Amino acid sequence: MNFDITKIANVILYMLDNDVKQLNDKKLSILLFLMDYNHLENCGDKIFGDEYIKSGRHPEPKILGDIFGIIANDEDLEEEDERRYLITELLEYIDIEILEKSKFVELKFIKMEEDFDESLFSKEEYKTINKIVSKYKNESARNLANATFKIDKVRETAKDTVII
């Protein structure tokens, strides 16, 4: 399965349309993990195609985490760097505000003209997305992170290695 930034951008639009509270890069990363984990368990594959690495705080998406780091640190990329294409694709759907906090940088997502495109997702993928968003939309990123550590696979995976 290939990493799909278009599906990620659309799921962000879906979350913004559904008033997911305190949606930032951390909460999004955890929600994407929960969606991919749930879908993999129930349907046999992931929706977004990223790998999730166990960190001390929560599962981190490998590719998307790298992209968020580049955006947060305002890094310049070479013209032929594939991550540049992924960032450009993401920014065609949403705008990203960089908020510098005292100890970290937070990314906030802002809806532009694009609307959520349900046709990008299979019926089962859409059901998974809706289920996870409905269940966790009002949770803080910290509570979501704690919820991931209730999953056996997350607890059993060694730190800094791939969970799924």
Short mmCIF file of N, CA and C in Angstrom, two decimals:
data_model
loop_
_atom_site.label_atom_id
_atom_site.label_comp_id
_atom_site.label_asym_id
_atom_site.label_seq_id
_atom_site.Cartn_x
_atom_site.Cartn_y
_atom_site.Cartn_z
N MET A 1 0.84 -1.19 0.00
CA MET A 1 0.00 0.00 0.00
C MET A 1 0.88 1.24 0.00
N ASN A 2 0.51 2.22 -0.78
CA ASN A 2 1.27 3.45 -0.88
C ASN A 2 0.69 4.53 0.02
N PHE A 3 1.58 5.39 0.50
CA PHE A 3 1.18 6.54 1.30
C PHE A 3 0.27 7.43 0.46
N ASP A 4 -0.87 7.86 1.03
CA ASP A 4 -1.86 8.62 0.27
C ASP A 4 -2.16 9.96 0.93
N ILE A 5 -1.42 11.00 0.53
CA ILE A 5 -1.58 12.33 1.11
C ILE A 5 -2.95 12.92 0.76
N THR A 6 -3.52 12.54 -0.38
CA THR A 6 -4.83 13.06 -0.77
C THR A 6 -5.91 12.56 0.18
N LYS A 7 -5.83 11.30 0.56
CA LYS A 7 -6.79 10.76 1.54
C LYS A 7 -6.60 11.46 2.89
N ILE A 8 -5.35 11.70 3.27
CA ILE A 8 -5.10 12.38 4.55
C ILE A 8 -5.67 13.79 4.51
N ALA A 9 -5.42 14.52 3.43
CA ALA A 9 -5.96 15.88 3.31
C ALA A 9 -7.49 15.85 3.39
N ASN A 10 -8.10 14.87 2.75
CA ASN A 10 -9.56 14.78 2.77
C ASN A 10 -10.09 14.39 4.14
N VAL A 11 -9.38 13.55 4.85
CA VAL A 11 -9.84 13.19 6.19
C VAL A 11 -9.69 14.40 7.14
N ILE A 12 -8.71 15.26 6.91
CA ILE A 12 -8.60 16.50 7.68
C ILE A 12 -9.82 17.37 7.39
N LEU A 13 -10.20 17.48 6.12
CA LEU A 13 -11.41 18.24 5.77
C LEU A 13 -12.63 17.66 6.47
N TYR A 14 -12.72 16.34 6.48
CA TYR A 14 -13.83 15.66 7.15
C TYR A 14 -13.85 16.03 8.64
N MET A 15 -12.69 16.01 9.27
CA MET A 15 -12.61 16.35 10.70
C MET A 15 -12.98 17.81 10.95
N LEU A 16 -12.53 18.70 10.07
CA LEU A 16 -12.89 20.11 10.22
C LEU A 16 -14.40 20.30 10.04
N ASP A 17 -14.98 19.62 9.06
CA ASP A 17 -16.43 19.69 8.83
C ASP A 17 -17.22 19.15 10.02
N ASN A 18 -16.63 18.18 10.73
CA ASN A 18 -17.30 17.54 11.87
C ASN A 18 -16.87 18.12 13.22
N ASP A 19 -16.29 19.30 13.18
CA ASP A 19 -15.93 20.04 14.39
C ASP A 19 -15.12 19.22 15.40
N VAL A 20 -14.09 18.52 14.92
CA VAL A 20 -13.20 17.81 15.82
C VAL A 20 -12.48 18.87 16.66
N LYS A 21 -12.62 18.76 17.97
CA LYS A 21 -12.08 19.76 18.90
C LYS A 21 -10.56 19.65 18.99
N GLN A 22 -9.92 20.81 19.14
CA GLN A 22 -8.46 20.91 19.34
C GLN A 22 -7.67 20.11 18.30
N LEU A 23 -8.10 20.20 17.04
CA LEU A 23 -7.42 19.44 15.98
C LEU A 23 -6.08 20.11 15.64
N ASN A 24 -5.02 19.40 15.93
CA ASN A 24 -3.68 19.86 15.56
C ASN A 24 -2.91 18.65 15.02
N ASP A 25 -1.64 18.84 14.72
CA ASP A 25 -0.85 17.76 14.13
C ASP A 25 -0.76 16.53 15.03
N LYS A 26 -0.65 16.73 16.34
CA LYS A 26 -0.55 15.59 17.27
C LYS A 26 -1.86 14.80 17.29
N LYS A 27 -2.97 15.50 17.46
CA LYS A 27 -4.27 14.81 17.53
C LYS A 27 -4.56 14.11 16.20
N LEU A 28 -4.27 14.78 15.09
CA LEU A 28 -4.47 14.17 13.79
C LEU A 28 -3.65 12.88 13.65
N SER A 29 -2.39 12.93 14.05
CA SER A 29 -1.51 11.76 13.94
C SER A 29 -2.09 10.57 14.71
N ILE A 30 -2.60 10.83 15.90
CA ILE A 30 -3.16 9.76 16.72
C ILE A 30 -4.46 9.24 16.11
N LEU A 31 -5.29 10.14 15.63
CA LEU A 31 -6.55 9.72 14.99
C LEU A 31 -6.28 8.88 13.74
N LEU A 32 -5.29 9.27 12.95
CA LEU A 32 -4.94 8.49 11.76
C LEU A 32 -4.45 7.10 12.16
N PHE A 33 -3.65 7.03 13.23
CA PHE A 33 -3.22 5.72 13.72
C PHE A 33 -4.43 4.87 14.11
N LEU A 34 -5.34 5.46 14.89
CA LEU A 34 -6.51 4.71 15.34
C LEU A 34 -7.36 4.23 14.16
N MET A 35 -7.49 5.07 13.14
CA MET A 35 -8.24 4.68 11.94
C MET A 35 -7.53 3.52 11.22
N ASP A 36 -6.23 3.69 10.98
CA ASP A 36 -5.48 2.65 10.28
C ASP A 36 -5.45 1.35 11.08
N TYR A 37 -5.25 1.45 12.39
CA TYR A 37 -5.21 0.26 13.23
C TYR A 37 -6.56 -0.46 13.20
N ASN A 38 -7.62 0.30 13.40
CA ASN A 38 -8.97 -0.26 13.41
C ASN A 38 -9.31 -0.90 12.07
N HIS A 39 -8.96 -0.22 10.99
CA HIS A 39 -9.27 -0.73 9.65
C HIS A 39 -8.44 -1.98 9.34
N LEU A 40 -7.19 -1.98 9.76
CA LEU A 40 -6.33 -3.14 9.55
C LEU A 40 -6.87 -4.36 10.31
N GLU A 41 -7.31 -4.15 11.54
CA GLU A 41 -7.86 -5.23 12.35
C GLU A 41 -9.15 -5.80 11.77
N ASN A 42 -10.00 -4.91 11.25
CA ASN A 42 -11.33 -5.33 10.80
C ASN A 42 -11.43 -5.64 9.31
N CYS A 43 -10.56 -5.03 8.51
CA CYS A 43 -10.69 -5.18 7.05
C CYS A 43 -9.42 -5.69 6.37
N GLY A 44 -8.33 -5.80 7.13
CA GLY A 44 -7.12 -6.39 6.58
C GLY A 44 -6.14 -5.45 5.90
N ASP A 45 -6.44 -4.14 5.86
CA ASP A 45 -5.48 -3.20 5.30
C ASP A 45 -5.63 -1.83 5.95
N LYS A 46 -4.63 -0.96 5.70
CA LYS A 46 -4.66 0.39 6.24
C LYS A 46 -5.28 1.33 5.21
N ILE A 47 -5.76 2.46 5.68
CA ILE A 47 -6.42 3.44 4.80
C ILE A 47 -5.40 4.40 4.19
N PHE A 48 -4.43 4.85 4.97
CA PHE A 48 -3.56 5.95 4.55
C PHE A 48 -2.17 5.53 4.09
N GLY A 49 -1.77 4.31 4.38
CA GLY A 49 -0.51 3.79 3.87
C GLY A 49 0.74 4.25 4.58
N ASP A 50 0.61 4.84 5.76
CA ASP A 50 1.80 5.24 6.51
C ASP A 50 2.16 4.13 7.49
N GLU A 51 3.40 4.15 7.96
CA GLU A 51 3.81 3.27 9.05
C GLU A 51 3.77 4.11 10.32
N TYR A 52 3.46 3.46 11.44
CA TYR A 52 3.38 4.16 12.71
C TYR A 52 4.45 3.60 13.65
N ILE A 53 5.25 4.51 14.18
CA ILE A 53 6.37 4.17 15.05
C ILE A 53 5.96 4.46 16.50
N LYS A 54 6.30 3.56 17.40
CA LYS A 54 5.98 3.78 18.82
C LYS A 54 6.98 4.77 19.40
N SER A 55 6.47 5.88 19.87
CA SER A 55 7.30 6.85 20.60
C SER A 55 6.91 6.77 22.07
N GLY A 56 7.54 7.55 22.89
CA GLY A 56 7.24 7.54 24.31
C GLY A 56 5.85 8.07 24.64
N ARG A 57 5.30 8.89 23.74
CA ARG A 57 4.02 9.54 24.04
C ARG A 57 2.84 8.96 23.27
N HIS A 58 3.05 8.63 22.00
CA HIS A 58 1.97 8.10 21.16
C HIS A 58 2.56 7.57 19.86
N PRO A 59 1.76 6.79 19.10
CA PRO A 59 2.24 6.33 17.79
C PRO A 59 2.46 7.52 16.86
N GLU A 60 3.60 7.53 16.19
CA GLU A 60 3.95 8.62 15.26
C GLU A 60 3.91 8.11 13.83
N PRO A 61 3.18 8.79 12.94
CA PRO A 61 3.23 8.38 11.53
C PRO A 61 4.60 8.75 10.96
N LYS A 62 5.22 7.80 10.29
CA LYS A 62 6.60 7.98 9.82
C LYS A 62 6.69 9.08 8.75
N ILE A 63 5.96 8.93 7.67
CA ILE A 63 6.05 9.89 6.56
C ILE A 63 5.38 11.21 6.92
N LEU A 64 4.15 11.15 7.45
CA LEU A 64 3.42 12.37 7.79
C LEU A 64 4.13 13.14 8.90
N GLY A 65 4.70 12.42 9.87
CA GLY A 65 5.46 13.07 10.93
C GLY A 65 6.64 13.84 10.37
N ASP A 66 7.32 13.25 9.39
CA ASP A 66 8.44 13.91 8.72
C ASP A 66 7.96 15.18 8.00
N ILE A 67 6.84 15.06 7.31
CA ILE A 67 6.27 16.21 6.60
C ILE A 67 5.90 17.33 7.58
N PHE A 68 5.26 16.97 8.70
CA PHE A 68 4.90 17.97 9.70
C PHE A 68 6.13 18.64 10.29
N GLY A 69 7.20 17.87 10.50
CA GLY A 69 8.45 18.44 11.00
C GLY A 69 9.04 19.46 10.03
N ILE A 70 8.99 19.16 8.75
CA ILE A 70 9.50 20.07 7.72
C ILE A 70 8.68 21.36 7.72
N ILE A 71 7.35 21.23 7.80
CA ILE A 71 6.48 22.41 7.81
C ILE A 71 6.71 23.23 9.08
N ALA A 72 6.74 22.57 10.24
CA ALA A 72 6.90 23.27 11.52
C ALA A 72 8.22 24.01 11.60
N ASN A 73 9.27 23.44 11.03
CA ASN A 73 10.61 24.05 11.09
C ASN A 73 10.91 24.90 9.86
N ASP A 74 9.93 25.04 8.96
CA ASP A 74 10.07 25.86 7.75
C ASP A 74 11.34 25.52 6.98
N GLU A 75 11.57 24.20 6.81
CA GLU A 75 12.76 23.72 6.11
C GLU A 75 12.60 23.89 4.59
N ASP A 76 13.70 24.19 3.94
CA ASP A 76 13.72 24.22 2.49
C ASP A 76 14.08 22.84 1.97
N LEU A 77 13.38 22.40 0.95
CA LEU A 77 13.66 21.09 0.34
C LEU A 77 14.16 21.28 -1.08
N GLU A 78 14.97 20.34 -1.52
CA GLU A 78 15.43 20.35 -2.91
C GLU A 78 14.22 20.20 -3.83
N GLU A 79 14.34 20.73 -5.03
CA GLU A 79 13.26 20.71 -6.01
C GLU A 79 12.74 19.29 -6.27
N GLU A 80 13.64 18.30 -6.33
CA GLU A 80 13.23 16.94 -6.68
C GLU A 80 12.85 16.09 -5.46
N ASP A 81 12.87 16.65 -4.26
CA ASP A 81 12.52 15.91 -3.04
C ASP A 81 11.02 15.57 -3.08
N GLU A 82 10.70 14.28 -2.97
CA GLU A 82 9.31 13.83 -3.04
C GLU A 82 8.45 14.45 -1.93
N ARG A 83 9.05 14.73 -0.79
CA ARG A 83 8.30 15.33 0.32
C ARG A 83 7.76 16.71 -0.06
N ARG A 84 8.48 17.40 -0.94
CA ARG A 84 8.02 18.71 -1.42
C ARG A 84 6.69 18.55 -2.16
N TYR A 85 6.60 17.51 -2.99
CA TYR A 85 5.36 17.22 -3.71
C TYR A 85 4.23 16.91 -2.72
N LEU A 86 4.54 16.11 -1.70
CA LEU A 86 3.51 15.74 -0.71
C LEU A 86 2.99 16.96 0.04
N ILE A 87 3.89 17.86 0.41
CA ILE A 87 3.49 19.08 1.11
C ILE A 87 2.63 19.96 0.20
N THR A 88 3.04 20.11 -1.05
CA THR A 88 2.27 20.89 -2.02
C THR A 88 0.87 20.31 -2.19
N GLU A 89 0.79 18.99 -2.30
CA GLU A 89 -0.51 18.32 -2.45
C GLU A 89 -1.39 18.57 -1.23
N LEU A 90 -0.82 18.46 -0.04
CA LEU A 90 -1.58 18.70 1.19
C LEU A 90 -2.11 20.12 1.23
N LEU A 91 -1.27 21.08 0.84
CA LEU A 91 -1.65 22.49 0.90
C LEU A 91 -2.64 22.90 -0.19
N GLU A 92 -2.90 22.01 -1.13
CA GLU A 92 -3.95 22.28 -2.11
C GLU A 92 -5.34 22.12 -1.49
N TYR A 93 -5.41 21.40 -0.39
CA TYR A 93 -6.69 21.12 0.27
C TYR A 93 -6.92 21.95 1.52
N ILE A 94 -5.86 22.17 2.29
CA ILE A 94 -5.99 22.88 3.55
C ILE A 94 -4.83 23.86 3.72
N ASP A 95 -5.03 24.83 4.60
CA ASP A 95 -3.94 25.72 4.97
C ASP A 95 -3.46 25.25 6.35
N ILE A 96 -2.21 25.50 6.64
CA ILE A 96 -1.64 25.08 7.92
C ILE A 96 -1.04 26.30 8.61
N GLU A 97 -1.52 26.55 9.83
CA GLU A 97 -1.00 27.64 10.63
C GLU A 97 0.04 27.07 11.60
N ILE A 98 1.19 27.71 11.66
CA ILE A 98 2.27 27.28 12.55
C ILE A 98 2.21 28.14 13.81
N LEU A 99 1.92 27.49 14.94
CA LEU A 99 1.82 28.20 16.21
C LEU A 99 3.01 27.83 17.08
N GLU A 100 3.84 28.82 17.41
CA GLU A 100 5.00 28.55 18.24
C GLU A 100 4.62 28.69 19.70
N LYS A 101 4.68 27.57 20.41
CA LYS A 101 4.40 27.55 21.86
C LYS A 101 5.74 27.65 22.59
N SER A 102 5.70 27.69 23.92
CA SER A 102 6.95 27.86 24.67
C SER A 102 7.91 26.68 24.50
N LYS A 103 7.39 25.44 24.42
CA LYS A 103 8.28 24.29 24.34
C LYS A 103 8.12 23.46 23.07
N PHE A 104 7.21 23.85 22.18
CA PHE A 104 6.99 23.08 20.96
C PHE A 104 6.29 23.93 19.92
N VAL A 105 6.21 23.40 18.72
CA VAL A 105 5.50 24.05 17.62
C VAL A 105 4.27 23.20 17.32
N GLU A 106 3.13 23.87 17.19
CA GLU A 106 1.87 23.18 16.92
C GLU A 106 1.38 23.59 15.53
N LEU A 107 0.86 22.61 14.80
CA LEU A 107 0.28 22.90 13.49
C LEU A 107 -1.24 22.82 13.60
N LYS A 108 -1.91 23.87 13.15
CA LYS A 108 -3.37 23.92 13.13
C LYS A 108 -3.82 23.91 11.67
N PHE A 109 -4.93 23.25 11.42
CA PHE A 109 -5.43 23.10 10.06
C PHE A 109 -6.60 24.04 9.81
N ILE A 110 -6.59 24.67 8.64
CA ILE A 110 -7.62 25.64 8.29
C ILE A 110 -8.24 25.24 6.96
N LYS A 111 -9.56 25.15 6.96
CA LYS A 111 -10.30 24.78 5.74
C LYS A 111 -10.26 25.94 4.75
N MET A 112 -10.06 25.57 3.48
CA MET A 112 -10.11 26.58 2.42
C MET A 112 -11.33 26.28 1.57
N GLU A 113 -11.22 26.31 0.24
CA GLU A 113 -12.37 26.10 -0.62
C GLU A 113 -12.74 24.64 -0.84
N GLU A 114 -11.77 23.75 -0.71
CA GLU A 114 -12.00 22.33 -1.00
C GLU A 114 -13.01 21.72 -0.02
N ASP A 115 -13.81 20.78 -0.55
CA ASP A 115 -14.75 20.04 0.28
C ASP A 115 -14.29 18.59 0.38
N PHE A 116 -14.72 17.94 1.44
CA PHE A 116 -14.42 16.53 1.65
C PHE A 116 -14.96 15.73 0.47
N ASP A 117 -14.14 14.82 -0.06
CA ASP A 117 -14.52 13.98 -1.20
C ASP A 117 -14.66 12.53 -0.73
N GLU A 118 -15.87 12.16 -0.43
CA GLU A 118 -16.17 10.81 0.08
C GLU A 118 -15.81 9.73 -0.93
N SER A 119 -15.80 10.07 -2.23
CA SER A 119 -15.56 9.07 -3.28
C SER A 119 -14.12 8.52 -3.25
N LEU A 120 -13.21 9.17 -2.54
CA LEU A 120 -11.83 8.67 -2.43
C LEU A 120 -11.74 7.43 -1.55
N PHE A 121 -12.77 7.20 -0.75
CA PHE A 121 -12.75 6.14 0.24
C PHE A 121 -13.75 5.05 -0.10
N SER A 122 -13.38 3.81 0.20
CA SER A 122 -14.33 2.72 0.05
C SER A 122 -15.40 2.88 1.13
N LYS A 123 -16.48 2.15 0.98
CA LYS A 123 -17.56 2.19 1.97
C LYS A 123 -17.05 1.79 3.35
N GLU A 124 -16.20 0.77 3.40
CA GLU A 124 -15.64 0.30 4.68
C GLU A 124 -14.68 1.33 5.27
N GLU A 125 -13.86 1.96 4.42
CA GLU A 125 -12.94 2.99 4.91
C GLU A 125 -13.73 4.16 5.51
N TYR A 126 -14.78 4.57 4.82
CA TYR A 126 -15.61 5.68 5.30
C TYR A 126 -16.25 5.32 6.64
N LYS A 127 -16.71 4.08 6.77
CA LYS A 127 -17.29 3.64 8.04
C LYS A 127 -16.27 3.72 9.17
N THR A 128 -15.04 3.28 8.90
CA THR A 128 -13.97 3.34 9.90
C THR A 128 -13.68 4.78 10.30
N ILE A 129 -13.54 5.66 9.32
CA ILE A 129 -13.25 7.07 9.58
C ILE A 129 -14.35 7.68 10.44
N ASN A 130 -15.59 7.47 10.04
CA ASN A 130 -16.73 8.03 10.76
C ASN A 130 -16.79 7.50 12.20
N LYS A 131 -16.52 6.22 12.36
CA LYS A 131 -16.55 5.60 13.69
C LYS A 131 -15.51 6.23 14.62
N ILE A 132 -14.28 6.37 14.14
CA ILE A 132 -13.20 6.91 14.96
C ILE A 132 -13.42 8.40 15.26
N VAL A 133 -13.82 9.16 14.25
CA VAL A 133 -14.06 10.60 14.46
C VAL A 133 -15.21 10.79 15.44
N SER A 134 -16.29 10.05 15.28
CA SER A 134 -17.44 10.18 16.19
C SER A 134 -17.05 9.85 17.62
N LYS A 135 -16.24 8.82 17.78
CA LYS A 135 -15.85 8.36 19.12
C LYS A 135 -14.89 9.32 19.82
N TYR A 136 -13.97 9.93 19.07
CA TYR A 136 -12.88 10.68 19.68
C TYR A 136 -12.86 12.18 19.39
N LYS A 137 -13.85 12.71 18.71
CA LYS A 137 -13.79 14.11 18.26
C LYS A 137 -13.65 15.13 19.40
N ASN A 138 -14.16 14.81 20.58
CA ASN A 138 -14.10 15.75 21.70
C ASN A 138 -12.96 15.48 22.67
N GLU A 139 -12.16 14.45 22.39
CA GLU A 139 -11.05 14.08 23.27
C GLU A 139 -9.83 14.99 23.02
N SER A 140 -9.06 15.19 24.07
CA SER A 140 -7.81 15.92 23.91
C SER A 140 -6.77 14.97 23.31
N ALA A 141 -5.71 15.55 22.77
CA ALA A 141 -4.63 14.73 22.20
C ALA A 141 -4.03 13.84 23.29
N ARG A 142 -3.93 14.34 24.50
CA ARG A 142 -3.36 13.56 25.60
C ARG A 142 -4.24 12.34 25.92
N ASN A 143 -5.55 12.54 26.00
CA ASN A 143 -6.46 11.41 26.27
C ASN A 143 -6.42 10.40 25.13
N LEU A 144 -6.31 10.89 23.90
CA LEU A 144 -6.20 9.99 22.75
C LEU A 144 -4.92 9.18 22.82
N ALA A 145 -3.82 9.84 23.17
CA ALA A 145 -2.54 9.14 23.30
C ALA A 145 -2.65 8.05 24.35
N ASN A 146 -3.29 8.36 25.47
CA ASN A 146 -3.49 7.35 26.51
C ASN A 146 -4.33 6.19 26.00
N ALA A 147 -5.32 6.47 25.16
CA ALA A 147 -6.17 5.41 24.60
C ALA A 147 -5.36 4.46 23.73
N THR A 148 -4.34 4.97 23.03
CA THR A 148 -3.54 4.08 22.17
C THR A 148 -2.75 3.08 23.00
N PHE A 149 -2.38 3.46 24.22
CA PHE A 149 -1.60 2.56 25.06
C PHE A 149 -2.46 1.48 25.73
N LYS A 150 -3.76 1.55 25.50
CA LYS A 150 -4.65 0.47 25.96
C LYS A 150 -4.70 -0.65 24.92
N ILE A 151 -4.15 -0.40 23.75
CA ILE A 151 -4.12 -1.39 22.66
C ILE A 151 -2.91 -2.31 22.89
N ASP A 152 -3.18 -3.62 22.97
CA ASP A 152 -2.11 -4.60 23.23
C ASP A 152 -0.93 -4.44 22.27
N LYS A 153 -1.23 -4.31 20.98
CA LYS A 153 -0.17 -4.22 19.97
C LYS A 153 0.75 -3.03 20.23
N VAL A 154 0.18 -1.92 20.69
CA VAL A 154 0.99 -0.74 21.00
C VAL A 154 1.86 -1.01 22.22
N ARG A 155 1.28 -1.56 23.27
CA ARG A 155 2.05 -1.85 24.49
C ARG A 155 3.15 -2.86 24.24
N GLU A 156 2.88 -3.86 23.39
CA GLU A 156 3.85 -4.94 23.15
C GLU A 156 4.98 -4.53 22.22
N THR A 157 4.79 -3.47 21.46
CA THR A 157 5.81 -3.03 20.50
C THR A 157 6.91 -2.26 21.22
N ALA A 158 8.16 -2.55 20.88
CA ALA A 158 9.29 -1.84 21.47
C ALA A 158 9.32 -0.39 20.98
N LYS A 159 9.77 0.49 21.87
CA LYS A 159 9.87 1.90 21.51
C LYS A 159 10.76 2.08 20.29
N ASP A 160 10.38 3.04 19.43
CA ASP A 160 11.13 3.38 18.21
C ASP A 160 11.07 2.31 17.14
N THR A 161 10.11 1.39 17.23
CA THR A 161 9.92 0.39 16.18
C THR A 161 8.49 0.52 15.62
N VAL A 162 8.27 -0.12 14.48
CA VAL A 162 6.99 -0.01 13.78
C VAL A 162 5.91 -0.81 14.50
N ILE A 163 4.78 -0.15 14.76
CA ILE A 163 3.61 -0.82 15.36
C ILE A 163 2.81 -1.49 14.23
N ILE A 164 2.43 -0.67 13.25
CA ILE A 164 1.73 -1.19 12.06
C ILE A 164 2.26 -0.45 10.84
#
